[in-house]
Coordinates of C-alpha atoms in Angstrom, one line a residue:
M97 CA 57.9 54.7 0.6
L98 CA 57.7 52.1 3.4
R99 CA 58.6 53.5 6.7
P100 CA 61.5 51.8 8.6
A101 CA 60.2 49.3 11.1
L102 CA 61.8 47.1 13.7
F103 CA 61.0 43.5 14.5
T104 CA 62.4 42.4 17.8
V105 CA 61.7 39.0 19.3
A106 CA 63.4 36.6 21.7
L107 CA 63.8 33.2 20.2
S108 CA 64.5 30.0 22.1
V109 CA 67.5 28.1 20.8
G110 CA 67.3 25.1 23.0
F111 CA 68.2 21.4 22.3
V112 CA 72.0 21.8 22.4
A113 CA 73.0 22.4 26.0
S114 CA 76.0 24.6 25.1
L115 CA 73.8 27.1 23.3
P116 CA 72.7 30.3 25.0
A117 CA 69.2 30.3 26.4
A118 CA 67.9 32.9 23.9
V119 CA 68.8 35.0 20.9
T120 CA 67.4 38.4 20.2
L121 CA 67.2 39.4 16.6
T122 CA 65.6 42.3 14.8
L123 CA 64.2 42.3 11.3
T124 CA 64.4 45.8 10.0
D125 CA 62.5 47.1 7.0
V126 CA 65.3 48.9 5.1
T127 CA 63.6 49.1 1.7
A128 CA 63.8 52.9 1.4
G129 CA 67.3 53.3 2.9
A130 CA 68.7 50.6 0.7
G131 CA 67.5 52.4 -2.4
I132 CA 65.0 49.8 -3.5
E133 CA 62.1 51.5 -5.3
F134 CA 60.6 48.7 -7.3
D135 CA 56.8 48.8 -7.6
H136 CA 55.2 45.8 -9.4
T137 CA 52.9 46.4 -12.4
T138 CA 49.9 44.1 -12.9
G139 CA 48.6 45.8 -16.0
A140 CA 45.1 45.7 -14.6
F141 CA 42.6 48.0 -16.3
G142 CA 39.2 46.6 -15.2
E143 CA 38.9 43.6 -17.4
K144 CA 39.9 41.1 -14.6
Y145 CA 42.4 39.2 -16.7
M146 CA 43.5 36.1 -14.7
P147 CA 47.3 36.7 -14.7
E148 CA 46.9 40.1 -12.9
T149 CA 46.4 38.2 -9.6
F150 CA 49.7 36.2 -9.7
G151 CA 52.3 38.9 -9.0
A152 CA 55.9 38.2 -9.8
G153 CA 59.0 36.8 -8.2
V154 CA 62.5 38.0 -7.3
L155 CA 66.0 36.5 -7.7
W156 CA 69.1 36.9 -5.6
L157 CA 72.2 36.5 -7.9
D158 CA 75.7 37.8 -8.1
I159 CA 75.7 39.5 -11.5
D160 CA 79.4 40.5 -11.5
G161 CA 81.1 38.0 -9.3
D162 CA 82.1 40.5 -6.6
G163 CA 80.7 38.3 -3.8
W164 CA 77.8 40.7 -3.1
Q165 CA 74.2 39.4 -3.8
D166 CA 72.3 41.6 -6.3
L167 CA 68.5 41.7 -6.9
L168 CA 66.4 41.1 -10.0
F169 CA 62.7 41.8 -9.8
L170 CA 60.4 40.3 -12.4
N171 CA 57.6 42.6 -13.5
G172 CA 54.3 42.7 -15.4
T173 CA 53.6 45.1 -18.2
P174 CA 50.4 46.8 -19.7
W175 CA 48.3 44.6 -21.9
P176 CA 48.5 45.0 -25.7
G177 CA 46.6 48.0 -26.9
R178 CA 46.8 49.9 -23.6
P179 CA 48.3 53.4 -23.7
E180 CA 50.6 52.9 -20.8
S181 CA 54.3 52.7 -21.3
A182 CA 55.8 49.2 -21.3
T183 CA 57.6 48.0 -18.1
H184 CA 60.3 45.4 -17.7
P185 CA 62.4 43.5 -15.1
V186 CA 64.4 45.7 -12.8
L187 CA 68.0 44.9 -11.8
Y188 CA 69.7 46.3 -8.7
R189 CA 73.4 46.1 -8.1
N190 CA 74.5 45.6 -4.5
L191 CA 77.0 48.4 -3.8
G192 CA 78.4 46.7 -0.7
D193 CA 77.5 49.5 1.7
G194 CA 74.0 48.4 2.4
T195 CA 72.5 50.1 -0.6
F196 CA 71.6 49.1 -4.1
K197 CA 71.6 50.9 -7.5
D198 CA 69.2 50.4 -10.3
V199 CA 71.4 49.2 -13.2
T200 CA 68.7 48.0 -15.6
A201 CA 69.5 50.5 -18.3
G202 CA 72.0 49.0 -20.7
S203 CA 71.9 45.6 -18.9
G204 CA 70.1 43.8 -21.7
L205 CA 67.2 43.1 -19.3
E206 CA 65.0 45.9 -20.6
V207 CA 62.7 43.3 -22.1
P208 CA 59.0 44.3 -22.1
L209 CA 57.3 41.0 -21.1
Y210 CA 54.6 40.0 -18.7
G211 CA 57.1 38.5 -16.4
M212 CA 56.4 35.9 -13.7
G213 CA 59.5 34.2 -12.3
G214 CA 62.9 32.8 -13.1
A215 CA 66.1 31.0 -12.2
A216 CA 69.7 32.1 -12.2
A217 CA 72.8 29.9 -12.7
D218 CA 75.8 29.5 -14.9
Y219 CA 74.2 27.2 -17.5
D220 CA 77.2 27.3 -19.9
N221 CA 79.9 26.8 -17.3
D222 CA 81.8 30.0 -18.3
G223 CA 82.0 31.5 -14.8
D224 CA 79.2 34.1 -15.3
V225 CA 75.7 33.9 -14.0
D226 CA 72.9 33.6 -16.5
V227 CA 69.2 34.2 -16.1
Y228 CA 66.1 32.4 -17.3
L229 CA 62.9 34.6 -17.1
T230 CA 59.5 33.0 -17.2
A231 CA 56.5 34.9 -18.6
L232 CA 53.1 34.9 -20.1
G233 CA 54.3 34.4 -23.6
P234 CA 57.8 33.4 -24.8
N235 CA 60.3 33.1 -22.0
R236 CA 63.8 34.5 -22.2
L237 CA 67.2 33.1 -21.6
L238 CA 69.8 35.9 -21.0
R239 CA 73.4 34.9 -21.0
G240 CA 75.6 36.8 -18.6
N241 CA 78.7 38.7 -19.6
G242 CA 80.1 38.8 -16.1
D243 CA 79.9 42.6 -15.8
G244 CA 76.2 43.0 -15.0
T245 CA 75.1 42.9 -18.7
F246 CA 73.3 40.1 -20.5
V247 CA 72.8 38.9 -24.1
D248 CA 69.5 37.3 -25.2
A249 CA 70.3 33.7 -26.1
T250 CA 66.7 32.4 -26.2
D251 CA 66.5 31.5 -29.9
E252 CA 70.1 30.1 -29.9
A253 CA 69.3 27.8 -27.0
A254 CA 65.8 26.9 -28.1
V255 CA 64.2 27.4 -24.7
G256 CA 61.6 30.1 -25.5
A257 CA 58.7 27.8 -24.4
P258 CA 55.7 30.0 -25.3
G259 CA 52.9 29.6 -22.9
F260 CA 52.0 30.7 -19.3
S261 CA 55.1 29.8 -17.4
T262 CA 55.6 30.3 -13.7
S263 CA 58.5 28.9 -11.6
A264 CA 61.7 27.4 -13.1
L265 CA 64.9 25.8 -11.9
W266 CA 68.3 24.8 -13.2
I267 CA 69.1 21.2 -12.4
D268 CA 71.7 18.6 -13.7
Y269 CA 69.2 15.7 -13.6
D270 CA 71.4 13.4 -15.7
Q271 CA 74.7 14.2 -13.9
D272 CA 76.6 15.0 -17.1
G273 CA 78.1 18.3 -15.8
H274 CA 75.7 20.5 -17.7
L275 CA 72.7 22.3 -16.2
D276 CA 69.3 21.3 -17.6
L277 CA 66.2 23.4 -17.3
F278 CA 62.8 22.6 -15.7
V279 CA 60.0 25.1 -16.5
G280 CA 56.6 25.0 -14.7
N281 CA 53.6 26.0 -16.7
Y282 CA 50.1 27.0 -15.6
V283 CA 47.0 27.1 -17.9
E284 CA 46.0 27.7 -21.5
W285 CA 45.1 31.5 -21.4
T286 CA 45.4 34.4 -23.7
P287 CA 43.6 37.8 -23.7
E288 CA 41.6 36.5 -26.7
T289 CA 40.5 33.3 -24.9
D290 CA 39.7 35.0 -21.6
L291 CA 36.5 33.8 -20.1
F292 CA 33.7 36.0 -18.4
C293 CA 33.4 34.7 -14.9
T294 CA 31.3 36.1 -12.1
T295 CA 31.1 35.7 -8.3
A296 CA 28.2 33.6 -7.0
G297 CA 25.0 35.5 -7.4
G298 CA 26.7 38.4 -9.2
D299 CA 26.7 39.7 -12.7
A300 CA 29.9 41.8 -12.7
K301 CA 33.0 40.2 -14.1
S302 CA 35.5 38.6 -11.6
Y303 CA 38.7 36.7 -11.8
C304 CA 38.2 33.2 -13.0
T305 CA 39.4 30.2 -10.9
P306 CA 42.0 27.9 -12.4
E307 CA 39.3 25.2 -12.9
S308 CA 37.9 27.4 -15.7
Y309 CA 41.0 26.7 -17.9
Q310 CA 42.8 23.7 -19.3
G311 CA 46.2 23.1 -17.7
Q312 CA 49.6 23.2 -19.3
S313 CA 52.3 20.6 -18.9
S314 CA 55.5 21.7 -17.3
R315 CA 58.6 21.2 -19.6
L316 CA 62.0 19.8 -19.2
F317 CA 64.9 20.9 -21.4
R318 CA 68.1 18.8 -21.5
S319 CA 71.4 20.6 -22.1
L320 CA 73.3 19.3 -25.1
G321 CA 76.5 20.8 -23.6
N322 CA 77.1 23.3 -26.4
G323 CA 74.7 26.1 -25.2
T324 CA 71.7 24.5 -26.8
F325 CA 68.9 22.4 -25.3
E326 CA 66.4 19.7 -26.5
D327 CA 62.9 19.4 -25.2
V328 CA 62.7 16.0 -23.5
T329 CA 59.4 16.6 -21.7
T330 CA 57.7 13.6 -23.2
A331 CA 60.7 11.3 -23.4
A332 CA 61.6 11.9 -19.8
G333 CA 58.0 11.2 -18.5
I334 CA 57.3 14.8 -17.4
R335 CA 54.4 15.6 -19.7
A336 CA 51.2 16.1 -17.7
P337 CA 48.6 18.3 -19.6
S338 CA 46.4 18.6 -16.5
G339 CA 49.2 20.2 -14.4
K340 CA 48.9 23.8 -13.2
A341 CA 52.3 24.4 -11.8
L342 CA 53.1 27.4 -9.6
G343 CA 56.0 26.2 -7.4
V344 CA 58.9 23.9 -8.2
A345 CA 61.7 22.4 -6.0
M346 CA 64.5 19.9 -6.4
L347 CA 65.3 17.2 -3.8
D348 CA 66.6 13.7 -3.5
F349 CA 63.7 12.4 -1.5
D350 CA 64.7 8.7 -1.6
D351 CA 68.5 9.3 -1.1
D352 CA 69.5 7.3 -4.2
G353 CA 71.9 10.0 -5.5
W354 CA 69.6 11.3 -8.3
L355 CA 67.8 14.6 -8.0
D356 CA 64.0 14.4 -8.1
L357 CA 61.5 17.2 -8.8
F358 CA 58.5 18.4 -6.8
V359 CA 55.8 20.5 -8.5
A360 CA 53.1 22.4 -6.5
N361 CA 50.0 22.5 -8.7
D362 CA 47.0 24.8 -8.3
T363 CA 43.8 22.8 -7.8
Q364 CA 45.4 19.7 -9.3
P365 CA 47.3 17.0 -7.5
D366 CA 50.9 17.9 -6.8
Q367 CA 53.6 15.9 -8.5
L368 CA 56.7 14.2 -7.1
F369 CA 58.8 13.2 -10.1
R370 CA 61.2 10.4 -9.0
N371 CA 64.4 10.4 -11.1
A372 CA 65.1 6.9 -12.3
G373 CA 68.7 7.7 -13.1
D374 CA 68.3 6.7 -16.8
G375 CA 67.0 10.1 -18.1
T376 CA 63.4 9.3 -17.1
F377 CA 61.0 10.3 -14.2
E378 CA 58.0 8.8 -12.7
D379 CA 55.3 10.7 -10.8
V380 CA 55.0 9.0 -7.4
G381 CA 53.2 11.8 -5.7
M382 CA 50.1 9.7 -4.9
L383 CA 52.2 6.8 -3.6
A384 CA 54.3 9.2 -1.5
G385 CA 51.3 10.9 0.1
V386 CA 52.1 14.4 -1.2
A387 CA 49.7 14.7 -4.2
V388 CA 46.5 15.6 -2.3
S389 CA 45.4 16.5 1.3
D390 CA 44.8 13.9 4.0
T391 CA 41.1 14.0 2.9
G392 CA 42.0 13.2 -0.7
V393 CA 41.4 16.7 -2.1
A394 CA 43.8 18.5 -4.4
R395 CA 44.7 21.8 -2.9
A396 CA 45.8 25.2 -4.4
G397 CA 49.6 24.7 -4.3
M398 CA 51.6 27.9 -4.5
G399 CA 55.2 28.1 -3.3
V400 CA 57.3 25.1 -2.1
D401 CA 60.6 24.4 -0.6
A402 CA 62.5 21.2 0.5
A403 CA 65.0 20.9 3.3
D404 CA 65.9 18.8 6.4
Y405 CA 64.3 20.8 9.2
D406 CA 64.7 18.1 11.9
R407 CA 68.2 16.7 11.1
S408 CA 66.8 13.3 10.2
G409 CA 69.0 13.3 7.1
R410 CA 66.0 13.4 4.8
P411 CA 64.5 16.4 2.9
H412 CA 61.0 17.4 3.9
L413 CA 58.6 19.8 2.2
V414 CA 56.7 23.0 3.0
I415 CA 54.0 24.1 0.6
G416 CA 51.9 27.3 0.5
H417 CA 48.2 26.9 0.0
F418 CA 45.0 28.9 -0.4
S419 CA 43.2 30.4 2.6
G420 CA 41.2 27.8 4.4
Q421 CA 43.6 25.0 3.4
M422 CA 46.6 25.8 5.7
M423 CA 50.3 25.4 4.8
A424 CA 51.6 21.8 4.4
V425 CA 54.6 20.6 6.3
Y426 CA 55.3 17.2 4.9
H427 CA 57.7 15.0 6.9
N428 CA 59.7 12.5 4.9
E429 CA 59.4 9.2 6.8
G430 CA 62.3 7.6 4.9
S431 CA 60.2 4.8 3.4
G432 CA 59.0 6.7 0.4
L433 CA 56.1 8.1 2.3
F434 CA 55.5 11.7 3.6
I435 CA 53.1 12.7 6.4
D436 CA 51.6 16.2 6.6
D437 CA 52.3 17.4 10.2
A438 CA 50.7 20.8 9.7
P439 CA 47.1 19.9 10.8
R440 CA 48.5 18.9 14.2
S441 CA 50.9 21.8 14.6
A442 CA 51.1 25.5 15.3
V443 CA 52.0 26.0 11.6
G444 CA 48.6 24.6 10.4
R445 CA 46.5 26.6 12.9
A446 CA 48.3 29.9 12.1
T447 CA 48.1 29.5 8.3
L448 CA 44.5 28.4 8.0
P449 CA 43.2 31.9 7.3
T450 CA 46.2 33.0 5.2
L451 CA 46.9 32.5 1.5
T452 CA 50.6 31.6 1.3
F453 CA 52.6 32.2 -1.9
G454 CA 56.3 32.4 -1.2
C455 CA 57.7 30.1 1.5
F456 CA 61.0 28.6 2.4
F457 CA 63.2 27.0 5.1
F458 CA 66.1 29.1 6.5
D459 CA 67.9 29.4 9.8
V460 CA 67.0 32.9 10.9
D461 CA 68.9 32.9 14.2
L462 CA 71.7 30.5 13.2
D463 CA 70.9 28.0 15.9
G464 CA 71.3 25.1 13.5
W465 CA 67.6 24.4 13.1
L466 CA 65.7 25.5 9.9
D467 CA 62.8 27.9 10.4
I468 CA 60.0 28.7 8.0
F469 CA 59.1 32.0 6.3
A470 CA 55.8 32.6 4.6
A471 CA 54.7 35.5 2.3
N472 CA 51.0 35.9 2.3
G473 CA 48.3 37.8 0.3
H474 CA 44.9 37.1 -1.2
L475 CA 43.9 37.1 -4.9
D476 CA 40.7 39.0 -4.6
D477 CA 40.9 42.7 -3.6
Q478 CA 37.3 42.6 -2.3
V479 CA 37.6 39.3 -0.3
E480 CA 36.8 41.2 2.9
L481 CA 33.2 41.8 1.6
V482 CA 32.4 38.1 1.5
Q483 CA 34.9 36.7 4.1
S484 CA 35.1 39.0 7.1
R485 CA 38.0 37.2 8.6
V486 CA 40.2 37.1 5.5
N487 CA 42.1 40.1 4.2
Y488 CA 43.5 41.0 0.8
A489 CA 46.8 42.3 2.2
Q490 CA 48.2 39.9 4.8
Q491 CA 51.1 39.8 7.3
P492 CA 54.1 37.7 6.4
Q493 CA 54.7 34.9 9.0
L494 CA 57.8 33.5 10.6
F495 CA 57.8 30.1 12.4
H496 CA 60.7 29.3 14.7
N497 CA 62.0 25.7 14.8
L498 CA 62.0 24.5 18.4
G499 CA 64.4 21.7 17.6
D500 CA 62.0 18.8 18.5
G501 CA 60.0 18.7 15.2
R502 CA 57.8 21.5 16.3
F503 CA 57.5 25.2 15.2
E504 CA 56.1 28.2 16.9
E505 CA 54.9 31.4 15.3
V506 CA 56.9 34.5 16.1
G507 CA 54.6 37.4 16.8
P508 CA 54.9 40.4 14.5
D509 CA 54.2 43.1 17.1
G510 CA 55.9 46.4 16.4
S511 CA 57.8 45.0 13.4
G512 CA 58.1 45.1 9.6
L513 CA 56.2 41.9 9.5
E514 CA 53.3 43.7 11.2
T515 CA 52.6 45.7 8.1
P516 CA 50.3 43.6 5.7
L517 CA 51.1 43.4 2.0
V518 CA 49.8 41.4 -0.9
G519 CA 52.7 39.1 -0.7
R520 CA 53.9 36.9 -3.5
G521 CA 57.6 36.1 -4.1
A522 CA 60.0 35.7 -1.3
A523 CA 63.7 34.8 -1.1
Y524 CA 66.7 35.0 1.3
A525 CA 70.3 36.0 1.1
D526 CA 73.0 37.5 3.3
Y527 CA 73.1 40.7 1.2
D528 CA 75.2 42.7 3.7
R529 CA 77.6 39.9 4.4
D530 CA 77.3 40.0 8.2
G531 CA 76.5 36.3 8.4
D532 CA 72.8 36.2 8.9
L533 CA 70.1 35.8 6.3
D534 CA 68.0 38.7 5.1
V535 CA 64.7 38.5 3.2
V536 CA 63.1 40.2 0.2
I537 CA 59.4 40.0 -0.5
T538 CA 57.4 41.1 -3.6
A539 CA 53.9 42.4 -3.6
N540 CA 51.3 42.1 -6.3
G541 CA 50.7 45.6 -7.7
G542 CA 52.8 47.2 -5.0
P543 CA 56.3 47.9 -3.7
A544 CA 58.8 45.2 -2.7
R545 CA 60.1 45.0 0.8
L546 CA 63.6 44.3 2.0
L547 CA 64.0 43.0 5.6
R548 CA 67.5 43.1 7.1
N549 CA 68.3 40.5 9.8
D550 CA 70.0 42.4 12.6
G551 CA 71.3 40.3 15.5
G552 CA 70.6 36.9 13.9
N553 CA 74.3 36.4 13.8
A554 CA 74.8 36.2 17.6
N555 CA 75.4 32.5 17.1
Q556 CA 78.3 31.0 15.2
L557 CA 78.0 30.2 11.5
L558 CA 79.7 28.9 8.4
R559 CA 79.0 29.9 4.8
I560 CA 80.0 27.7 1.9
Q561 CA 80.1 28.4 -1.8
V562 CA 81.0 25.6 -4.2
E563 CA 82.6 25.6 -7.6
G564 CA 82.3 22.5 -9.8
T565 CA 85.0 21.2 -12.2
D566 CA 83.7 17.9 -13.4
S567 CA 80.3 18.9 -12.1
N568 CA 78.4 22.0 -13.3
R569 CA 80.3 25.2 -12.4
D570 CA 77.8 26.4 -9.7
G571 CA 77.7 22.9 -8.1
I572 CA 73.9 22.8 -8.3
G573 CA 72.9 19.5 -6.6
T574 CA 75.9 19.4 -4.3
R575 CA 75.1 18.1 -0.8
I576 CA 77.1 19.9 1.9
E577 CA 77.3 18.2 5.3
V578 CA 78.4 19.9 8.5
A579 CA 78.8 18.3 11.9
T580 CA 79.4 20.0 15.3
D581 CA 79.6 18.0 18.6
G582 CA 78.1 15.0 16.8
A583 CA 75.0 17.0 15.6
P584 CA 74.9 16.7 11.8
Q585 CA 73.1 19.0 9.4
W586 CA 73.2 19.3 5.6
R587 CA 72.0 21.6 2.8
L588 CA 71.6 21.2 -0.9
V589 CA 73.0 23.8 -3.4
K590 CA 69.9 24.5 -5.4
T591 CA 67.9 26.8 -7.6
G592 CA 64.2 27.3 -7.7
S593 CA 61.9 26.9 -4.6
S594 CA 59.6 29.4 -2.9
Y595 CA 57.2 31.1 -5.4
L596 CA 58.5 32.4 -8.8
S597 CA 61.7 33.3 -6.9
Q598 CA 65.3 32.1 -6.1
S599 CA 67.4 32.5 -3.0
E600 CA 71.2 32.9 -3.0
L601 CA 73.4 29.9 -4.1
P602 CA 75.9 30.1 -1.2
V603 CA 74.8 27.9 1.7
T604 CA 74.6 29.2 5.3
F605 CA 74.9 26.8 8.3
G606 CA 74.0 28.0 11.8
L607 CA 76.3 26.4 14.3
G608 CA 74.9 27.6 17.6
S609 CA 77.8 28.1 20.0
A610 CA 80.2 25.7 18.3
Q611 CA 83.5 27.2 17.3
R612 CA 84.5 24.6 14.8
A613 CA 82.7 22.2 12.4
T614 CA 83.6 19.2 10.3
V615 CA 82.7 19.7 6.6
R616 CA 82.0 17.1 3.9
V617 CA 81.1 18.1 0.3
V618 CA 79.3 15.5 -1.8
W619 CA 79.3 16.6 -5.5
P620 CA 76.4 15.7 -7.8
D621 CA 78.2 12.7 -9.3
G622 CA 79.0 11.3 -5.8
D623 CA 82.6 12.4 -5.6
V624 CA 83.5 13.7 -2.1
D625 CA 85.7 16.4 -0.7
N626 CA 86.4 15.9 3.0
L627 CA 87.5 19.3 4.4
G628 CA 88.0 18.1 7.9
E629 CA 87.5 20.5 10.8
V630 CA 87.3 24.2 10.0
D631 CA 86.8 27.3 12.1
A632 CA 83.4 28.9 12.4
G633 CA 82.8 32.5 11.4
Q634 CA 84.0 32.4 7.8
Q635 CA 82.9 31.9 4.2
L636 CA 84.6 29.1 2.3
T637 CA 84.9 28.7 -1.4
V638 CA 85.3 25.0 -2.1
V639 CA 86.5 23.8 -5.5
E640 CA 85.7 20.3 -6.6
G641 CA 88.7 18.0 -6.2
A642 CA 90.9 20.8 -4.8
G643 CA 89.3 21.7 -1.5
V644 CA 89.2 25.2 0.0
R645 CA 90.4 27.9 -2.3
N646 CA 89.3 31.0 -0.3
A647 CA 88.5 31.4 3.4
T648 CA 87.1 34.9 4.3
P649 CA 86.2 35.9 7.8
I650 CA 82.7 37.1 8.4
S651 CA 82.4 40.2 10.5
P652 CA 79.0 41.0 12.1
A653 CA 77.8 44.5 11.2
P654 CA 78.2 47.0 14.1

């Protein structure tokens, strides 16, 4: 069990004069007290199979529609022929009192697969959340019944996609009101085709690098609107056999109203697929400056997220990389070009020795400026023997947004972030419904960690959940705009992002000291609901074309 730990820091929230000078928040490791006992299985037994180093992701989702975010942990399983008992994903229901209960048994999720990641959304527009699980081998689509149980719909939907799949996301790329599915794939690998690789100068087997294997193209499945899908990978211009996808994100980088796709590839150029609006995409990663580093080298892309961290109105990118490569923070210049600001920033310097997998933008202190979280951990459990300054287990990192385009790292002294782990997936949600965003992290071959955000809700906030009618039921792709005292910010309702993981669908806006905010909801097809001015400190449910259906006050926990 992880011991409880406190993370207390003072964060500047400057830029807006009406804000208080500082906010004190505490990230508390509540894993044990919350009843989370998940421990990831790699299946490792000495043969050094490549997939054992990747870990697995975690999804926040509301399995029963009660408004409380539940947890689904992906998991590995023993290799064929091994005597150990099979393992499977683990589902925890949020009991609403700060604790979770393992409800996997009887849920339909007891599927023994070498799980990697997944994405959760209502793909059939029936009001219940569904789950797509990626794996080494056939993936699984599980249709939700709305009561925490699921039915396997993989064969019916024709989305099994055998291969080595990683991150995935649901996206309505053609704006027909039905969610389509993008699946990232890694390399051509099976236990039978496993290669014998060694470290330099050694003769014992080690884990092979991705360059040793042929890549696999990511895949795009278009919904036919009847619960089935067609593979449009080639027709849509997505096929790229050299790709080695680990992280995927959706964004409208050119503000043309059509959702684009970003793919973080491992040792291959990253891809930015521009949506042409006619059912096809074009990879413009090289032209946009995001495919390779400033020196022209393809990096080891891991997790990725897209958001507007400087309130420019444009989505920017954060990408996790291998140790020695630093995290990328690509600023969208608004001309189709991105510039990586990390080498000239505190983010770049602080992440040079780390290996970052899960990463995302979120507003940890609700000051209205998006911060960055990074889950770190190496691949090689003996890396310290050859690189004395690089560790296998590494501390997560939190970078606070200073509001002027710069970030500063928040020290982990005396906190839950101080304890290293072999970090992999990471995602956020307000699981205790006190307004601020909490974080879950997975570890490769180890226990997950739940960090509760205490005191991050000292500022004002507004949470918004959308429900599509003409658009897809979850409103994936909806742009929500909020303005306070003339300072606008916006978020995209999205799936995917980070590494093999998914954060909650409801969107949280930090408002600083503002008591009211003007809200505008732009649905995927361009229709707009202007909500006017609303009070802070509440969660709104907005229905397409009908406005606010529910408004629930948010009470900070005592």
